[in-house]
Coordinates of C-alpha atoms and ligand atoms in Angstrom, one line a residue:
X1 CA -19.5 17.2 -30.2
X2 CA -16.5 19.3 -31.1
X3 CA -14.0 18.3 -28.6
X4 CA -10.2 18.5 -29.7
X5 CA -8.9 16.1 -26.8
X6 CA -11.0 13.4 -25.3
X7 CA -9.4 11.7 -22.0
X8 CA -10.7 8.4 -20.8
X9 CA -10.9 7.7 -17.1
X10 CA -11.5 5.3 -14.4
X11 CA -12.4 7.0 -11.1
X12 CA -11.6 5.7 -8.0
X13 CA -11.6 6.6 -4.5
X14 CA -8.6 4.9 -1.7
X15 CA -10.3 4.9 1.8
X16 CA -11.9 8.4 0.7
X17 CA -9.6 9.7 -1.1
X18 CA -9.8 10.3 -5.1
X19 CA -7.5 8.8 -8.0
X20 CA -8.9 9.9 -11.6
X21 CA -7.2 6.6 -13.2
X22 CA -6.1 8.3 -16.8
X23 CA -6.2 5.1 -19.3
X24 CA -6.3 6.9 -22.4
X25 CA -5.7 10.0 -24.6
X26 CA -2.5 11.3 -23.6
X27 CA -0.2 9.0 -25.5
X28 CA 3.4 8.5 -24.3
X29 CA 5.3 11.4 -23.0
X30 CA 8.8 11.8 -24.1
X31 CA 11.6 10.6 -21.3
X32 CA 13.4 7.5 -20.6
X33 CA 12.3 7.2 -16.9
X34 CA 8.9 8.2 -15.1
X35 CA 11.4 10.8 -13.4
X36 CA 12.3 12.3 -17.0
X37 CA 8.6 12.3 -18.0
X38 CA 7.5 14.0 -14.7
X39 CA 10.2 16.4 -15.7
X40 CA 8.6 17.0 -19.4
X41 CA 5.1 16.9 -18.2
X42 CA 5.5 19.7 -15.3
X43 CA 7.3 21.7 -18.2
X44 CA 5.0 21.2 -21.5
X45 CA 1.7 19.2 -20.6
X46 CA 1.2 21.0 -17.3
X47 CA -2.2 22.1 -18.8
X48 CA -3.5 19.0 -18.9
X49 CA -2.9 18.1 -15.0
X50 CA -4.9 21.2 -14.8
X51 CA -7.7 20.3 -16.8
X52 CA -8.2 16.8 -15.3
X53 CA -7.6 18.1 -11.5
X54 CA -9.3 21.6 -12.1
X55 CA -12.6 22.9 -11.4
X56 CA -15.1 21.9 -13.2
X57 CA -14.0 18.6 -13.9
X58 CA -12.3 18.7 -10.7
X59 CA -12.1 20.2 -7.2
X60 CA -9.9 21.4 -4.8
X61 CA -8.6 18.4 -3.2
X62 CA -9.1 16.3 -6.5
X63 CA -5.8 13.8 -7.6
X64 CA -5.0 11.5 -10.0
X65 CA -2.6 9.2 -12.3
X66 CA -1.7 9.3 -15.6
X67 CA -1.4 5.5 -17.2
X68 CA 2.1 5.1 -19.4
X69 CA 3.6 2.5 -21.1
X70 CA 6.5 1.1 -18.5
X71 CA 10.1 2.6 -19.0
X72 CA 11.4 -1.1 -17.6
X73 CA 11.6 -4.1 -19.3
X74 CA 9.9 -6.4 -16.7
X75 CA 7.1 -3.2 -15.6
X76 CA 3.3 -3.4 -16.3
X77 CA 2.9 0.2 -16.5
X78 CA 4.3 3.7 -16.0
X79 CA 2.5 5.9 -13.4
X80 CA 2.5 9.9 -13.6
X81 CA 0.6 11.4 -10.3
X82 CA -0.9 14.5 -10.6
X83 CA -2.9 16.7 -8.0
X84 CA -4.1 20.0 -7.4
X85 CA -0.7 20.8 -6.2
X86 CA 1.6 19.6 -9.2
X87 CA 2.9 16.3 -10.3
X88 CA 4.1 13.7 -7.0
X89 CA 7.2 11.8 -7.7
X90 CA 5.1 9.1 -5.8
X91 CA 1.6 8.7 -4.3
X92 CA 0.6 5.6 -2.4
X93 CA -3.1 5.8 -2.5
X94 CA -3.0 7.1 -6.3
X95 CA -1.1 3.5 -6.3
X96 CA -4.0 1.7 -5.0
X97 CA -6.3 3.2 -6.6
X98 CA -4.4 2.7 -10.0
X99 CA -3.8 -1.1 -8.9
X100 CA -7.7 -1.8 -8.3
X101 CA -8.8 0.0 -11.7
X102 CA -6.0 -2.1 -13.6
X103 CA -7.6 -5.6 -11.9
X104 CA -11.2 -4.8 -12.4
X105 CA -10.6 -3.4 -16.1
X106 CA -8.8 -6.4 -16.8
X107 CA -6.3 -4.3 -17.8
X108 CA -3.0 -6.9 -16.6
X109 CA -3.5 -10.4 -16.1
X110 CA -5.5 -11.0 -13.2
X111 CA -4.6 -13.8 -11.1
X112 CA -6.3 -15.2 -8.3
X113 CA -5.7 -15.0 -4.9
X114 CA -3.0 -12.5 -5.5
X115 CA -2.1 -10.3 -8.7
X116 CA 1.0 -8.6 -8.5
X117 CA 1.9 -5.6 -10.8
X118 CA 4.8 -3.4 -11.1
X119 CA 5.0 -0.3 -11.8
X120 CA 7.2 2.1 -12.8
X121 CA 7.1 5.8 -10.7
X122 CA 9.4 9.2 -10.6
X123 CA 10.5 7.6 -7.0
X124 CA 11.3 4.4 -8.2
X125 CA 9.6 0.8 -8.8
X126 CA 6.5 0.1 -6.5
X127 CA 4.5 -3.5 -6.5
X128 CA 1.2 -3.8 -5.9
X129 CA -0.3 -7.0 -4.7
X130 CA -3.6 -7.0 -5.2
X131 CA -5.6 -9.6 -2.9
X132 CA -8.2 -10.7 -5.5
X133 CA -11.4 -12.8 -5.5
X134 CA -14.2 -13.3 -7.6
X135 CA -12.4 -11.0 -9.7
X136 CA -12.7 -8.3 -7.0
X137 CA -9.9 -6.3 -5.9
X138 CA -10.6 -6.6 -2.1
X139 CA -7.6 -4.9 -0.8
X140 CA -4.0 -4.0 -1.9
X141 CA -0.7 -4.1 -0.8
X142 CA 2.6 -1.8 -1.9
X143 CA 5.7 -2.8 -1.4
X144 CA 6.7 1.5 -1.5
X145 CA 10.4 2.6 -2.6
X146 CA 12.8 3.2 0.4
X147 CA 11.8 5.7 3.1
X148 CA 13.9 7.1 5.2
X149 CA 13.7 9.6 8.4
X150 CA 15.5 12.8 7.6
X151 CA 16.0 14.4 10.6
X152 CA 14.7 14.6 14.1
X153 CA 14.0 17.2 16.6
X154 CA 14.2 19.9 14.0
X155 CA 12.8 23.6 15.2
X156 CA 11.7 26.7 13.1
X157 CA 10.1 29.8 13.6
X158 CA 6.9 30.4 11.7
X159 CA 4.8 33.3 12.1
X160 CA 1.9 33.5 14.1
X161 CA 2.5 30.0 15.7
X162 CA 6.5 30.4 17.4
X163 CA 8.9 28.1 17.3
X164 CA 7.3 25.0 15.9
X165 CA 9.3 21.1 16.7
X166 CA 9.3 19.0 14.0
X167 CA 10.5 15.3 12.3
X168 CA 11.5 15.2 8.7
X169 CA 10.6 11.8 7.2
X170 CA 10.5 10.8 3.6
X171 CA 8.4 7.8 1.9
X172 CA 8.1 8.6 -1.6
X173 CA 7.5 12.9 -0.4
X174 CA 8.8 14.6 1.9
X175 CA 6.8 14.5 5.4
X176 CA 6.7 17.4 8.6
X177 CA 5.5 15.4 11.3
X178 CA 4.7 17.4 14.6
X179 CA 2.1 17.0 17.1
X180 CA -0.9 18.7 17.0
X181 CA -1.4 18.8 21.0
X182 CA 2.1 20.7 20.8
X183 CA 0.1 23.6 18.6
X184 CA -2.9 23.9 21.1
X185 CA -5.3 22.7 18.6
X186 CA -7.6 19.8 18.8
X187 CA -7.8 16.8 16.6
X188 CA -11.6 17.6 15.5
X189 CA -12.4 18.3 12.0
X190 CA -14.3 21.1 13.1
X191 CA -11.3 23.3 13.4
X192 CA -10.2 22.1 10.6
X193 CA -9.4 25.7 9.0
X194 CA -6.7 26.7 11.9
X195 CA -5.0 23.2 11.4
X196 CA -5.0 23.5 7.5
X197 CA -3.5 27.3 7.7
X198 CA -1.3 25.8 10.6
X199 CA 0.8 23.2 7.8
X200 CA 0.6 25.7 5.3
X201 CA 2.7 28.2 7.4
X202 CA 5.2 25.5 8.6
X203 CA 5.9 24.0 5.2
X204 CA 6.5 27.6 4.2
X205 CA 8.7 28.0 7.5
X206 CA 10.8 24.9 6.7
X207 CA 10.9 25.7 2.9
X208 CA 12.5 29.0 3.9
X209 CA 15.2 27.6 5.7
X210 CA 15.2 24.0 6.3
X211 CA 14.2 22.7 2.8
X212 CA 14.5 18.9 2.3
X213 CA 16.5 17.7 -0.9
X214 CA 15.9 13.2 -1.3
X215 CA 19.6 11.9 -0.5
X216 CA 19.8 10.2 -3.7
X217 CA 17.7 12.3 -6.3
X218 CA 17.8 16.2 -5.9
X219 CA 15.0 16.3 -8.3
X220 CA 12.7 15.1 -5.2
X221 CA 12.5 18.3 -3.0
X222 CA 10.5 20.8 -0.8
X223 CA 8.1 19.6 1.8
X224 CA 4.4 20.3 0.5
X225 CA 2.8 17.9 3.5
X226 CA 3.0 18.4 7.3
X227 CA 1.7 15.5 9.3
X228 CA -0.3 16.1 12.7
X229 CA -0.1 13.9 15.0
X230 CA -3.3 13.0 17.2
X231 CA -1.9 13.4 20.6
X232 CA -3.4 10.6 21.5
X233 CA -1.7 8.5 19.2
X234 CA 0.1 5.4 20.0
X235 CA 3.7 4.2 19.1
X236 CA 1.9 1.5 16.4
X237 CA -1.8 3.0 16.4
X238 CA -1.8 6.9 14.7
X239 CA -3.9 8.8 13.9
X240 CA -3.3 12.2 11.7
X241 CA -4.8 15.0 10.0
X242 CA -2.3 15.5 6.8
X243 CA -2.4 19.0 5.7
X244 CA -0.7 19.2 2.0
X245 CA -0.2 22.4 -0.1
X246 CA -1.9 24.5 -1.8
X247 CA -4.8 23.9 0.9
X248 CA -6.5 20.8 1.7
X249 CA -6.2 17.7 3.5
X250 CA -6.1 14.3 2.7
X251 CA -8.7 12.1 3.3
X252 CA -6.8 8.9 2.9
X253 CA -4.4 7.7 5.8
X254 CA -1.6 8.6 2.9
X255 CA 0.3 6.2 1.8
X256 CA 4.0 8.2 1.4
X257 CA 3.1 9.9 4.4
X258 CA 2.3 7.0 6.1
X259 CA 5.7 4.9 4.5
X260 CA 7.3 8.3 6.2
X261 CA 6.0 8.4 9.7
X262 CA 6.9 4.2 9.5
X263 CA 10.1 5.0 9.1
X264 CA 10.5 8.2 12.1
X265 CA 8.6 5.8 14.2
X266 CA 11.2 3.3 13.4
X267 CA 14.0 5.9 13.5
X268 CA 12.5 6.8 17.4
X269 CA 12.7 3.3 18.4
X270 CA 9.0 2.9 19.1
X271 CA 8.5 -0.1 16.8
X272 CA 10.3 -3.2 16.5
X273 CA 11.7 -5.1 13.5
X274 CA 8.3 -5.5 11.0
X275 CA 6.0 -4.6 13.8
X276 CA 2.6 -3.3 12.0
X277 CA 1.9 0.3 12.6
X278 CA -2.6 1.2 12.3
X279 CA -2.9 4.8 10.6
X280 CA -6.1 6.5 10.8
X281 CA -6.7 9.5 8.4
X282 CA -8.8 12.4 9.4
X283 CA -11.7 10.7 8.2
X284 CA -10.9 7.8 10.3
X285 CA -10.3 5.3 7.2
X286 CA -7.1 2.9 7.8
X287 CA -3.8 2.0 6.3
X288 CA -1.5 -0.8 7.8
X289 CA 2.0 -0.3 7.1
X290 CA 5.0 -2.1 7.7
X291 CA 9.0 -2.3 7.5
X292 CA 9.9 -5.7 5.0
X293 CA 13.7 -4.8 4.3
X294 CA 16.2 -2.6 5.7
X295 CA 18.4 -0.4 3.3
X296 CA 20.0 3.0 3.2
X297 CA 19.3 6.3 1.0
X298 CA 22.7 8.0 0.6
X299 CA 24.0 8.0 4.1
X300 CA 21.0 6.8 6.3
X301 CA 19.3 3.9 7.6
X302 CA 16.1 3.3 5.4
X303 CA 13.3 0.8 5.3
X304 CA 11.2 -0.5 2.9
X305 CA 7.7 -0.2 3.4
X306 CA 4.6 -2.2 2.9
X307 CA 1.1 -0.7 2.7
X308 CA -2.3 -2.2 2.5
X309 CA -5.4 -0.6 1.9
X310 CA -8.7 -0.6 -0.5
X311 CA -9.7 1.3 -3.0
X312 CA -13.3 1.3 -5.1
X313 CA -13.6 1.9 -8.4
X314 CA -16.7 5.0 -8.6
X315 CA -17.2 5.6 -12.3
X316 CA -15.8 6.0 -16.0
X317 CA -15.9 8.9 -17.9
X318 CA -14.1 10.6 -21.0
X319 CA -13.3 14.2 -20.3
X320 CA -13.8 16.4 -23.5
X321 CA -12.7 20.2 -24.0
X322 CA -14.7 21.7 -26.1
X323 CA -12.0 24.9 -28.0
X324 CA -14.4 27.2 -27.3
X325 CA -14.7 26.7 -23.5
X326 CA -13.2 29.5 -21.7
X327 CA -11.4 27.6 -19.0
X328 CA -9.1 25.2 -21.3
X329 CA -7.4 24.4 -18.2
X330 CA -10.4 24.7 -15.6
X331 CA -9.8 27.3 -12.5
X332 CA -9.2 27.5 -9.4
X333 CA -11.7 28.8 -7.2
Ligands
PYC401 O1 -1.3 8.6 -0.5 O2 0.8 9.0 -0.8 C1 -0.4 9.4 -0.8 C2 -0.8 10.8 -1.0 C3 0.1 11.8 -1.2 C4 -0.7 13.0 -1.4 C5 -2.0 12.6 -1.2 N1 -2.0 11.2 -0.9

């Protein structure tokens, strides 16, 4: 084996959706925040997002999280996301996943019924409760950082589709949320290809002219996810395909997204106080989310969000790369 860099791994999947679980081999990236790191990472380690998410080792919807130590005093651990896409200040079911591999791994002290572990992100601190039994993470629920609803009613022109209505909504990314019925498009994964080149024309509409900037952090910026909204959705029972940049959907119910539509739905009046909103992903897996607090970001009414879902853990591996592979950071096909 002539491998110069050997990365250790616990894979997971969050209601269908991957997190590759990065426990070891990276060592700690210089920064004195998760938001510094992120910053360091996208600029000098970007390879090695590409190798992990990247064909062969990866594919093209493939995500994951990179394990640090915590940049808090009271934190478990320091969470980088990475996907095909870049590096996400936050991911909620990259957090779930992360939170099952640390309970089964016996990676934090595992208490039962609950385990709680915090964890330090480029958003800000997320908690993870992890409902445990038998020493099986059963389910978990994140108490997200703030999200807040950005705007409402917004309009832009994007080619090929016309003026397009949308809501701006933030829970840990940036959110488009429109309705699908609106578009003339069926919520049916068999047309899954017009919906898909659908979001990527919006987000490239709105990031054109109506790019978001986080109230409180201008580091967190652009919208890279457009939410469609099943027509037949109700005010506390969505469903939603998400499309998300460069090209794929995700299979989970999203957990930012879903903090994000929590709060428009809040910001539209169609939920009350901590009134549980059912998401359904495309794949028609759930997340139940809910307002706990009230806040603000900058100058607008926030909430913040809890989310519960499951994750199972799927394998371990350690990723090698051999120095005479040709693809040192995989490909895109
Ligand atoms: O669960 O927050 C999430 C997420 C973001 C992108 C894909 N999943």
């Amino acid at each position: 084996m002539r491998s110069n860099t050997i990365i250790s791994a616990i894979d997971t999947h969050t209601e269908g959706m991957p997190t590759r679980v990065i426990t070891g081999g990276v060592g700690t990236i210089p920064g004195d925040t998760m938001a510094a790191r992120r910053v360091y990472f996208a600029e000098h380690l970007d390879g090695l997002r590409k190798l992990l998410v990247n064909e062969p080792r990866g594919h093209a919807s493939m995500s994951g999280a990179i394990l640090q130590p915590a940049t808090t005093d009271d934190g478990h651990y320091g969470v980088l996301f990475i996907e095909v896409s870049g590096l996400l200040p936050m991911c909620g079911h990259g957090t779930i996943g992360v939170a099952t591999a640390l309970v089964e791994a016996g990676m934090v002290p595992v208490t039962e019924p609950v385990t709680e572990i915090r964890l330090d992100t480029p958003a800000g601190r997320v908690v993870a409760s992890v409902a445990v039994s038998g020493g099986h993470a059963d389910s978990v629920t994140l108490r997200n950082v703030p999200a807040y609803c950005d705007s409402l009613d917004n309009e832009v022109e994007v080619p090929g589709l016309g003026r397009v209505r949308y809501d701006m909504a933030y829970g840990g990314n940036f959110y488009a949320i429109t309705d699908l019925g609106k578009l003339g498009l069926p919520f049916d994964r068999a047309h899954k290809d017009r919906i898909l080149d659908a979001g990527l024309r919006i987000m490239a509409a709105i990031n054109e002219s109506q790019r978001p900037v986080h109230l409180a952090d201008e580091r967190i910026a652009g919208c890279k996810h457009v939410l469609f909204l099943d027509p037949a959705s109700e005010p506390a029972h969505t469903r939603h395909a998400m499309a998300i940049h460069p090209g794929w959907f995700d299979r989970s119910p999203c957990g930012t997204g879903t903090s994000a539509l929590l709060a428009r739905q809040h910001a539209r009046g169609f939920l009350t106080d901590d009134q549980v909103l059912q998401n359904d992903s495309f794949i028609g897996t759930t997340f139940y989310a809910r307002a706990v607090e009230t806040t603000t970001v900058g100058d607008r009414p926030a909430i913040v969000p809890t989310i519960t879902g499951r994750a199972w853990l799927t394998g371990t591996a350690n990723y090698l790369l051999d120095p005479t592979d040709p693809f040192p950071e995989g490909f895109v096909f």
